[in-house]
Short mmCIF file of C-alpha atoms in Angstrom, two decimals:
data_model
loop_
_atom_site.label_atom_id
_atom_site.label_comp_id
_atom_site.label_asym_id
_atom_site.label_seq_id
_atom_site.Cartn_x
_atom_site.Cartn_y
_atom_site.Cartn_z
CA UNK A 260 70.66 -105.75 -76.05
CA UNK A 261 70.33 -103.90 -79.61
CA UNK A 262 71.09 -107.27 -81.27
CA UNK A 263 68.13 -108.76 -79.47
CA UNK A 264 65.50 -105.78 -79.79
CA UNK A 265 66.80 -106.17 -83.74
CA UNK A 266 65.91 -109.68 -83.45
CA UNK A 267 62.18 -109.18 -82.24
CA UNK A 268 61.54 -106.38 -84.51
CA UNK A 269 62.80 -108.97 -87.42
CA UNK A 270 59.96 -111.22 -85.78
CA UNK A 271 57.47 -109.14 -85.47
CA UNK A 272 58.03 -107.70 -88.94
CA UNK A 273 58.46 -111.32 -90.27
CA UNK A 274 54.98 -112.47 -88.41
CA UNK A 275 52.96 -109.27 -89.78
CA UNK A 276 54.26 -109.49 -93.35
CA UNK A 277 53.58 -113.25 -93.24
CA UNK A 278 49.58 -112.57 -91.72
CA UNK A 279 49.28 -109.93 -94.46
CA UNK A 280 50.30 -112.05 -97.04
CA UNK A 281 48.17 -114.54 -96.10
CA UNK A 282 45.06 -112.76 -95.43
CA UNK A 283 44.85 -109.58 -97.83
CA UNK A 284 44.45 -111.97 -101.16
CA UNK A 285 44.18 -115.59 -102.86
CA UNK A 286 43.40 -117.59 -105.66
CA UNK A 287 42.26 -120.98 -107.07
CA UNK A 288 41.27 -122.89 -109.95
CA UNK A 289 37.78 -123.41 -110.93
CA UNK A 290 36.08 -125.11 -113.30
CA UNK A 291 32.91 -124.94 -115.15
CA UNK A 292 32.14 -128.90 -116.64
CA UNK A 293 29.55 -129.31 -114.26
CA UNK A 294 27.60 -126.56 -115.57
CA UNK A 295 27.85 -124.69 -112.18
CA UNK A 296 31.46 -123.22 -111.11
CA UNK A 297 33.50 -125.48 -109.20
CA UNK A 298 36.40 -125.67 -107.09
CA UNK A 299 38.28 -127.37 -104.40
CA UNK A 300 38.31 -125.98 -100.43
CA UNK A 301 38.79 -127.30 -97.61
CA UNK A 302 35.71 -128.90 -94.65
CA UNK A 303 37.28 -129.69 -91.38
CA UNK A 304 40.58 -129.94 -93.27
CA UNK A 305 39.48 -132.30 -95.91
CA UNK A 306 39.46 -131.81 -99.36
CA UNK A 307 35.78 -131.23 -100.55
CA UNK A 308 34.75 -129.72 -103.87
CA UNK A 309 32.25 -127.00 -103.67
CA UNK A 310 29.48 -125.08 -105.97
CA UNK A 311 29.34 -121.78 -105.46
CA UNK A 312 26.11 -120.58 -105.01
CA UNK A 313 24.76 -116.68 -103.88
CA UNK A 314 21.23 -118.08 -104.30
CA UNK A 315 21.31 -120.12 -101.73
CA UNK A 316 21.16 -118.33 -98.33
CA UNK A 317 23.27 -121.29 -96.03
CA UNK A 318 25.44 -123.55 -97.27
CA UNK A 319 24.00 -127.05 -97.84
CA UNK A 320 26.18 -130.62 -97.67
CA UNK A 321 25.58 -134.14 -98.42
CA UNK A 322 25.62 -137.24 -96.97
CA UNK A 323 29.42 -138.26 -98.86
CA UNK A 324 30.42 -134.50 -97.95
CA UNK A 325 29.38 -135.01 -94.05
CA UNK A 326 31.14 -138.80 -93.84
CA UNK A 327 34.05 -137.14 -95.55
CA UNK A 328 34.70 -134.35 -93.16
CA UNK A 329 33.37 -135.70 -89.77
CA UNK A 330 30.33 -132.84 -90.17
CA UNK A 331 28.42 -132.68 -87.00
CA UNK A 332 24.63 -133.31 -87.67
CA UNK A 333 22.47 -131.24 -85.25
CA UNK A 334 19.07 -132.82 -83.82
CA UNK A 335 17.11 -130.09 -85.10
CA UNK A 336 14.98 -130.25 -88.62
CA UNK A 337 13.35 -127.36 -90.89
CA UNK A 338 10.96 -127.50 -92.95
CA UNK A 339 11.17 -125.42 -96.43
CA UNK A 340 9.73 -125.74 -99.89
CA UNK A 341 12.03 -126.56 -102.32
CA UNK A 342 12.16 -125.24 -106.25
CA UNK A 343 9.43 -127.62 -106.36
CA UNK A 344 7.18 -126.88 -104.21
CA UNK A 345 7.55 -129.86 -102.14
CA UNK A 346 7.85 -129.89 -98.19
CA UNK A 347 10.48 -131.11 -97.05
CA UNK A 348 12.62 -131.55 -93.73
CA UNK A 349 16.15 -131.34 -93.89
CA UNK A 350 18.49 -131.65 -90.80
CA UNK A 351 21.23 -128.63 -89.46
CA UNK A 352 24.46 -128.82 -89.24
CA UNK A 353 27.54 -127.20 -87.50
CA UNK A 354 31.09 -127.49 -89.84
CA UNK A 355 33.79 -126.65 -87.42
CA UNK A 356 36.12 -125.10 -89.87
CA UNK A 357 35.50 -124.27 -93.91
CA UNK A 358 38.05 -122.75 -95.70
CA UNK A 359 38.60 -121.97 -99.81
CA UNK A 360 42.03 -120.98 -99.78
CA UNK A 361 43.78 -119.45 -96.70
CA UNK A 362 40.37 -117.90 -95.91
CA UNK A 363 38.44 -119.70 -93.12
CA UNK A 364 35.28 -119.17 -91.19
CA UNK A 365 34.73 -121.64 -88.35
CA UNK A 366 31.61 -123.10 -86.57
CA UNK A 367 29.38 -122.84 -89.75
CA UNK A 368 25.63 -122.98 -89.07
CA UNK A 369 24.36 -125.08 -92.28
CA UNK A 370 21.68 -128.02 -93.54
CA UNK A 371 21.94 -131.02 -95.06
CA UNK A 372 20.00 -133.23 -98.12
CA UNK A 373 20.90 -135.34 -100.56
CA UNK A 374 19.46 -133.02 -103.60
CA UNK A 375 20.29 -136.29 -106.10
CA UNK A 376 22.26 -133.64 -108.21
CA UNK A 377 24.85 -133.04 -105.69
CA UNK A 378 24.85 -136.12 -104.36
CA UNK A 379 25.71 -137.24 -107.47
CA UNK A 380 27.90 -135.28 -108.41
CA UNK A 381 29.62 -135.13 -105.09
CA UNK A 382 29.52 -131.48 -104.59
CA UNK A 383 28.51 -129.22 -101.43
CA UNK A 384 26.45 -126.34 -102.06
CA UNK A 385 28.54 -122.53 -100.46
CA UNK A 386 25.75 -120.57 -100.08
CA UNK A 387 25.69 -117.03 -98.81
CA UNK A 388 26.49 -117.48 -95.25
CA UNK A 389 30.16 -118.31 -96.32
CA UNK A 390 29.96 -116.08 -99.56
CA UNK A 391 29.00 -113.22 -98.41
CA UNK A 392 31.66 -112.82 -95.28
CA UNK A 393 34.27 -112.03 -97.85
CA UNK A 394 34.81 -110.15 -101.70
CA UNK A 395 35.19 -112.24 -105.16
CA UNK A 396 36.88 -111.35 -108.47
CA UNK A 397 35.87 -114.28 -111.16
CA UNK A 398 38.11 -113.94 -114.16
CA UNK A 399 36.44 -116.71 -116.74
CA UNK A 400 39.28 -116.07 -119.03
CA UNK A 401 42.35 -117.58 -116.43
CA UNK A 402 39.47 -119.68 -114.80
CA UNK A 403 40.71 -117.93 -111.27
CA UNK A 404 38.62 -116.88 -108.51
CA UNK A 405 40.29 -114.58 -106.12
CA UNK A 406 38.85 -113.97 -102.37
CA UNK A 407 40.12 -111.00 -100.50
CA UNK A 408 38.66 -109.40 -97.18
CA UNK A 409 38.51 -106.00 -98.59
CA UNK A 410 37.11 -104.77 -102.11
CA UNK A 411 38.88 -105.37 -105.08
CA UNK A 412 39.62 -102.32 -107.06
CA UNK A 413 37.47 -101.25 -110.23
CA UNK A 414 37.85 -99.03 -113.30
CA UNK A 415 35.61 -97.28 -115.76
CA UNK A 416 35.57 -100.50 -118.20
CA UNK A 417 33.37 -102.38 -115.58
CA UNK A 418 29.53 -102.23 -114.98
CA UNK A 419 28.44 -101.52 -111.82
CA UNK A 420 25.13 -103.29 -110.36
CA UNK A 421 24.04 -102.15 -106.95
CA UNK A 422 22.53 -104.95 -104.94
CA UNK A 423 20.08 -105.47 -102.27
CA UNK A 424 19.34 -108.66 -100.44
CA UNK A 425 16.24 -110.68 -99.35
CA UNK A 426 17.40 -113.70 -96.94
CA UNK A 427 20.55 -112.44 -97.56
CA UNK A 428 20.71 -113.85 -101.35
CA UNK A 429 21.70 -110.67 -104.05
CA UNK A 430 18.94 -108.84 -106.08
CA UNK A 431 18.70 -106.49 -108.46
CA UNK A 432 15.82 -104.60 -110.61
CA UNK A 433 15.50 -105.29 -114.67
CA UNK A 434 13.61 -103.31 -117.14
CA UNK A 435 11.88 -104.35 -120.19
CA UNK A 436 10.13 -101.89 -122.03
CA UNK A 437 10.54 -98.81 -119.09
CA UNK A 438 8.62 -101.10 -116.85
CA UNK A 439 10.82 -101.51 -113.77
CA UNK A 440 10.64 -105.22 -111.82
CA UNK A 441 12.36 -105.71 -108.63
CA UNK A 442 13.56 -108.78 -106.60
CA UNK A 443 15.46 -110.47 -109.60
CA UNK A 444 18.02 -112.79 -107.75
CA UNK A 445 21.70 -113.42 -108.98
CA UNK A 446 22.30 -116.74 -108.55
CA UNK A 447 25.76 -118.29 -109.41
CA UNK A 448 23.59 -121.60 -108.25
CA UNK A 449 21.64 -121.72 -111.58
CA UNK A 450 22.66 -123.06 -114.08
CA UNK A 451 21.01 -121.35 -116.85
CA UNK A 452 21.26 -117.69 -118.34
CA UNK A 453 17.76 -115.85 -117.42
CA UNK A 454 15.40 -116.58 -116.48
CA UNK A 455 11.62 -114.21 -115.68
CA UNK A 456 8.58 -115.08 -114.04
CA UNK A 457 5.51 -114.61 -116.29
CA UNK A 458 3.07 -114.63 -114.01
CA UNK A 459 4.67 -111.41 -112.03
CA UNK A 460 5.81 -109.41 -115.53
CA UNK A 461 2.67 -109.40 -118.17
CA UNK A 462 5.13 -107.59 -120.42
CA UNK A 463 6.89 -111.22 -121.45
CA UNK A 464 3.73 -113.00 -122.68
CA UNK A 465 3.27 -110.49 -125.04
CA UNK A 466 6.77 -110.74 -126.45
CA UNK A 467 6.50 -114.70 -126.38
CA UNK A 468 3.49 -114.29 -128.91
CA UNK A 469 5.14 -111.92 -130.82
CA UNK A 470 8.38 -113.91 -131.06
CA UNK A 471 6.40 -117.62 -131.19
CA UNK A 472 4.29 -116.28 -134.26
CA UNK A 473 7.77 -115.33 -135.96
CA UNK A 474 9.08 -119.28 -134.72
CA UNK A 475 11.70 -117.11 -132.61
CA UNK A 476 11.09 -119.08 -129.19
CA UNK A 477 11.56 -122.75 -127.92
CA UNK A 478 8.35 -124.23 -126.10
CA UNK A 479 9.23 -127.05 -123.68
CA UNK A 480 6.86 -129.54 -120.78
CA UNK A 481 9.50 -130.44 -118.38
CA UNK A 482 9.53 -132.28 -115.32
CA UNK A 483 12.15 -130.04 -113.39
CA UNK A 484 14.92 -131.31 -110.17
CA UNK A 485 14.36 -129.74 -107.35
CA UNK A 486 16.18 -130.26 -103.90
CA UNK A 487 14.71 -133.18 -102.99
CA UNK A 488 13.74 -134.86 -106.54
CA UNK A 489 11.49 -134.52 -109.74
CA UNK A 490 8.18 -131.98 -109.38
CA UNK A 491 5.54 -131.64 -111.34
CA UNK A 492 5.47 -131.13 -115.47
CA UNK A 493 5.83 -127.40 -116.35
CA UNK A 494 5.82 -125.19 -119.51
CA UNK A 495 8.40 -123.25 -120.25
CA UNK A 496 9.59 -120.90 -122.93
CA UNK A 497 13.15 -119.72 -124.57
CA UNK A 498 13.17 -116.68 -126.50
CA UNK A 499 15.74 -113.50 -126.89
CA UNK A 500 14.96 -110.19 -125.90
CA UNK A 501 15.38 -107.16 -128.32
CA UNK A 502 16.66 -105.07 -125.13
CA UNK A 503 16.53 -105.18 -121.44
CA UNK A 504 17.92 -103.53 -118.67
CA UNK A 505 19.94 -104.91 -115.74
CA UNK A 506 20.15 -102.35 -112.88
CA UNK A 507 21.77 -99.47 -115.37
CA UNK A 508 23.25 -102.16 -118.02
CA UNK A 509 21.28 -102.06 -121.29
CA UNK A 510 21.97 -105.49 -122.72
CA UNK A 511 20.44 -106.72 -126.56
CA UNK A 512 19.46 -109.65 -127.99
CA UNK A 513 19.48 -111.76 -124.59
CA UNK A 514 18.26 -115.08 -124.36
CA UNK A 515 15.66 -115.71 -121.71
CA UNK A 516 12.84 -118.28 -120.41
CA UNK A 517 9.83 -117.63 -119.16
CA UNK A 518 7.78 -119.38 -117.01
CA UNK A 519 4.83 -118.96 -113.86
CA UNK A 520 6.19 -120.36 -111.02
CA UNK A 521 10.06 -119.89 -110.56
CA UNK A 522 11.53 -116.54 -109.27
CA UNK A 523 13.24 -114.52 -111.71
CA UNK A 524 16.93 -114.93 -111.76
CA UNK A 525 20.36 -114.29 -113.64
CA UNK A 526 22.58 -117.47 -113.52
CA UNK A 527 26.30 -118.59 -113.97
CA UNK A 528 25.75 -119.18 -117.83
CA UNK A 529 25.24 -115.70 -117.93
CA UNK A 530 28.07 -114.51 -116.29
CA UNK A 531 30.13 -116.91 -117.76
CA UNK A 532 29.41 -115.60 -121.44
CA UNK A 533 29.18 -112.19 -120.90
CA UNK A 534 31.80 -111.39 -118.23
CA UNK A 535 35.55 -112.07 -118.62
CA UNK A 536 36.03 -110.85 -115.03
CA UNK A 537 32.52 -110.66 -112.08
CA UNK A 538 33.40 -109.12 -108.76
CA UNK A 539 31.16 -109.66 -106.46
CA UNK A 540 32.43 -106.96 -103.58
CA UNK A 541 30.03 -107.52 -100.91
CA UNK A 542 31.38 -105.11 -98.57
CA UNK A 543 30.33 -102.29 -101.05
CA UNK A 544 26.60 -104.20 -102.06
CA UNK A 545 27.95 -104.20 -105.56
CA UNK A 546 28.57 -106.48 -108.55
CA UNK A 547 30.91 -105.27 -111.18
CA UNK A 548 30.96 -106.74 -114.67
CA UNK A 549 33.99 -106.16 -117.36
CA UNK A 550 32.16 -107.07 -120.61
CA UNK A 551 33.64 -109.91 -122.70
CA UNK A 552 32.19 -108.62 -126.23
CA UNK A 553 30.47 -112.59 -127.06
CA UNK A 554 27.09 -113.12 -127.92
CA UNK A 555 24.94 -114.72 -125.06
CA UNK A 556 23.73 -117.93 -126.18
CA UNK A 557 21.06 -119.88 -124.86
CA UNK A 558 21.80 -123.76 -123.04
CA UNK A 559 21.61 -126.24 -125.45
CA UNK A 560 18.41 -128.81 -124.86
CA UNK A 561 17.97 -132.05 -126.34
CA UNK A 562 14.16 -132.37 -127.39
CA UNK A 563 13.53 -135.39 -124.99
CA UNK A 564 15.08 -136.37 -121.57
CA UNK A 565 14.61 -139.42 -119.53
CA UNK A 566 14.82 -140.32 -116.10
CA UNK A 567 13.73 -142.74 -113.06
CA UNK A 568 10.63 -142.24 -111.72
CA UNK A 569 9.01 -144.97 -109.27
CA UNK A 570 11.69 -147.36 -110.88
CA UNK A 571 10.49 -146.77 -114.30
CA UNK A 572 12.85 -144.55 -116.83
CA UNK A 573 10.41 -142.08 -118.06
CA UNK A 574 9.80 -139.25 -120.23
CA UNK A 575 10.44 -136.06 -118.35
CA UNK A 576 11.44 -133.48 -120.57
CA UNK A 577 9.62 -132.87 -124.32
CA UNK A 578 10.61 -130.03 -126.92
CA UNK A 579 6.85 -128.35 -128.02
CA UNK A 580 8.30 -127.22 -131.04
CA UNK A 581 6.46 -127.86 -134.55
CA UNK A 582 10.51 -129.28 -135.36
CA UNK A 583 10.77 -131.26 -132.20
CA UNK A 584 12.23 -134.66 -133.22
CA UNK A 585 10.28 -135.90 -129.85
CA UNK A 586 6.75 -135.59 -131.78
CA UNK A 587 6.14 -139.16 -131.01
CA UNK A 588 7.35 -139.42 -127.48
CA UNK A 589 5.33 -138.05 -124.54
CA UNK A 590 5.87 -137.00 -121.09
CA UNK A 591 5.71 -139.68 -118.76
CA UNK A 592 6.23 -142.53 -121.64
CA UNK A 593 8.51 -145.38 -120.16
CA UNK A 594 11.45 -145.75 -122.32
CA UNK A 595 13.56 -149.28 -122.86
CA UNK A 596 16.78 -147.81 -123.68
CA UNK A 597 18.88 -145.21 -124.72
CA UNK A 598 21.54 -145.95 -127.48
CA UNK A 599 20.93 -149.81 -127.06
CA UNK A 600 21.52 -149.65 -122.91
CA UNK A 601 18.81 -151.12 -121.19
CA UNK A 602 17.40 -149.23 -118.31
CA UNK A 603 18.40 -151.80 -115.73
CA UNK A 604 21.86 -150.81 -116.46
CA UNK A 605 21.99 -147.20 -115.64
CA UNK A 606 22.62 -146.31 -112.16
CA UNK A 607 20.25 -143.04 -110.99
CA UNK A 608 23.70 -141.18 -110.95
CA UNK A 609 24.87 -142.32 -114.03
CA UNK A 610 21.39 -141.59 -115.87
CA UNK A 611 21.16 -138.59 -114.43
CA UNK A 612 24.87 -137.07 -115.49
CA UNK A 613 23.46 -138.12 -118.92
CA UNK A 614 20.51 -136.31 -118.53
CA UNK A 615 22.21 -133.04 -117.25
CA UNK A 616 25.38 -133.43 -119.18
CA UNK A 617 25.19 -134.48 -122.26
CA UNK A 618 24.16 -132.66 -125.64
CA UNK A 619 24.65 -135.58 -128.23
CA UNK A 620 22.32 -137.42 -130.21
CA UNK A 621 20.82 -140.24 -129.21
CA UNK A 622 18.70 -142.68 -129.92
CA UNK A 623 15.31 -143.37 -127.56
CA UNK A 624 13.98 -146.45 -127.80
CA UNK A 625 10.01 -146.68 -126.34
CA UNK A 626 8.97 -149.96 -124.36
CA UNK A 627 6.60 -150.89 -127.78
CA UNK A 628 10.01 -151.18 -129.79
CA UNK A 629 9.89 -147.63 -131.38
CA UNK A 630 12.97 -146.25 -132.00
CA UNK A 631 13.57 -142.38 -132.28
CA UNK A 632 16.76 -139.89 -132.99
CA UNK A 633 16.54 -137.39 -130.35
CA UNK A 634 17.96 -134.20 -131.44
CA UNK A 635 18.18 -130.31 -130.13
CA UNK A 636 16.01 -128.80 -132.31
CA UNK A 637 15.84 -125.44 -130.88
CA UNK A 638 14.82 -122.22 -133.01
CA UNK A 639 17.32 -120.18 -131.69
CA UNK A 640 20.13 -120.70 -133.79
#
């Protein structure tokens, strides 16, 4: 009798240590060559790599992803505005099981689209209703993300931001000049470092002029990607801020772009630079930030991009610059090739990993035989 009640409490000992193991903490690779941080989970127990992505509130797959996995495509549709500003309907969908390590949430409410980016680059979107169920340490020096169900521990050399949410997607306030703005989304989604919308913070224009009349800023036209393709041509500007403020972090000489339409937001390229370790510990609505001690740079842009539109590979990107070695090349201009390839012979996927990925000179060739070196000429050096 004692030899089996010693047995039992082996199992039961055995069983809880194993759980506890399993559950309290894990880690996995990730990388960052797609410009958005990347790593390998687990739909219906197939292998699926995912973006991770706190500005998006639901997690979003694609047609590859839901042939993949066996995703279960729901008959109803919404309608939403994309980055945009274009209506469109996308379907819902229920994922049976999602896991990213040993953690696993199952009968996931999500959508799906094939945004041409992911598509292409085979990648489903884990937005916030995922995210946000569990805690996150980042460490961009091991390239490790670790997921835990309870907070992850802290000391005095982090930063502490204390979020709030809108559609459950992470906010925080900024400063610039004492003038407090609110509703400033981090977004692991974006790609970029900051980025402020004029039209809501007068303050910016002001320093634009000041920093454009000292040729301290990068002026761009560019057609942008939204979820469900190209918009319409916007300006944009790149310029680095003396000082701001995120929540109680005073932070110098950051690069950010201004523009009138998109929300402000703090991106992965941020985090990536000036972070060697982000937890995100949701259950305490707080980010914390151990500084890395590098200077934030801005993205690198080439002066002209290309890409299909209505067939045609066209101008859709243009560096304003006085410098810009795109002076003779407009937006919308149809182009013949691009380092001697003919535009029959790009794929859309292929053209656009080119025209997200790479940051070598090319040469641009116009349909009237022109041929032009396309540089990045950007001011901030």
């Amino acid at each position: 009798m004692m030899k089996k009640n010693y047995l039992l409490l082996t199992l039961f000992f055995t069983i809880t240590f194993c759980y506890s193991q399993k559950k309290e903490i894990d880690s996995i690779s990730f990388s960052l060559e797609k410009q958005l941080l990347t790593f390998s989970g687990k739909v219906n127990g197939k292998t699926i790599e995912f973006a991770l992505d706190t500005g998006a509130a639901v997690s979003v797959s694609n047609s590859i992803n839901n042939k993949t996995a066996g995703v279960e495509i729901l008959d109803s549709n919404k309608t939403i505005n994309d980055s945009s500003n274009k209506k469109i309907k996308i379907k819902s969908t229920k994922i049976e099981s999602l896991s990213i390590g040993n953690f696993e949430v199952k009968n996931l409410k999500g959508v799906t689209f094939d945004m041409p980016f992911l598509y292409c680059t085979n990648l489903l979107l884990l937005g916030q209703d995922f995210i946000k169920k569990f805690n996150w340490k980042i460490d961009f020096t091991k390239k490790l993300i670790y997921i835990s169900e309870k907070p992850f521990p802290t000391d005095r050399s982090y930063h502490k931001w204390t979020v709030y949410y809108n559609s459950n997607r992470p906010l925080i306030d900024f400063t610039i000049q004492n003038k407090t703005f609110k509703n400033c989304l981090l977004d692991t989604g974006f790609s970029g470092v900051m980025e402020i919308n004029s039209k809501d913070t007068d303050i910016m224009n002001t320093i634009f002029d000041e920093k454009k009349s000292k040729n301290q800023a990068d002026e761009f036209v560019s057609t942008n990607m939204g979820l469900s393709g190209l918009g319409n041509p916007e300006s944009y500007s790149t310029f680095f801020v003396d000082e701001i403020k995120l929540d109680q972090t005073v932070i110098r000489q950051l690069p950010v772009t201004i523009n009138k339409t998109k929300e402000s937001k703090i991106g992965i390229n941020f985090f990536s630079q000036y972070s060697d370790v982000l937890i995100m510990n949701f259950n305490e609505n707080a980010f914390y930030l151990k500084q890395s001690g590098k200077p934030l740079l801005p993205k690198k842009q080439m002066d002209a991009k290309a890409f299909f539109i209505d067939g045609k590979l066209t101008v859709i990107s243009k560096n304003m610059n006085e410098n810009s070695t795109a002076k003779n090349v407009q937006i919308g201009d149809h182009i013949k090739s691009i380092n001697g390839k003919n535009a029959s012979e790009f794929t859309e996927c292929e053209l656009l990993q080119w025209a997200y990925f790479s940051k070598e000179d090319y040469i641009l060739e116009k349909e009237n035989g022109e041929k032009i070196e396309i540089k990045s000429s950007s001011h901030l050096k």
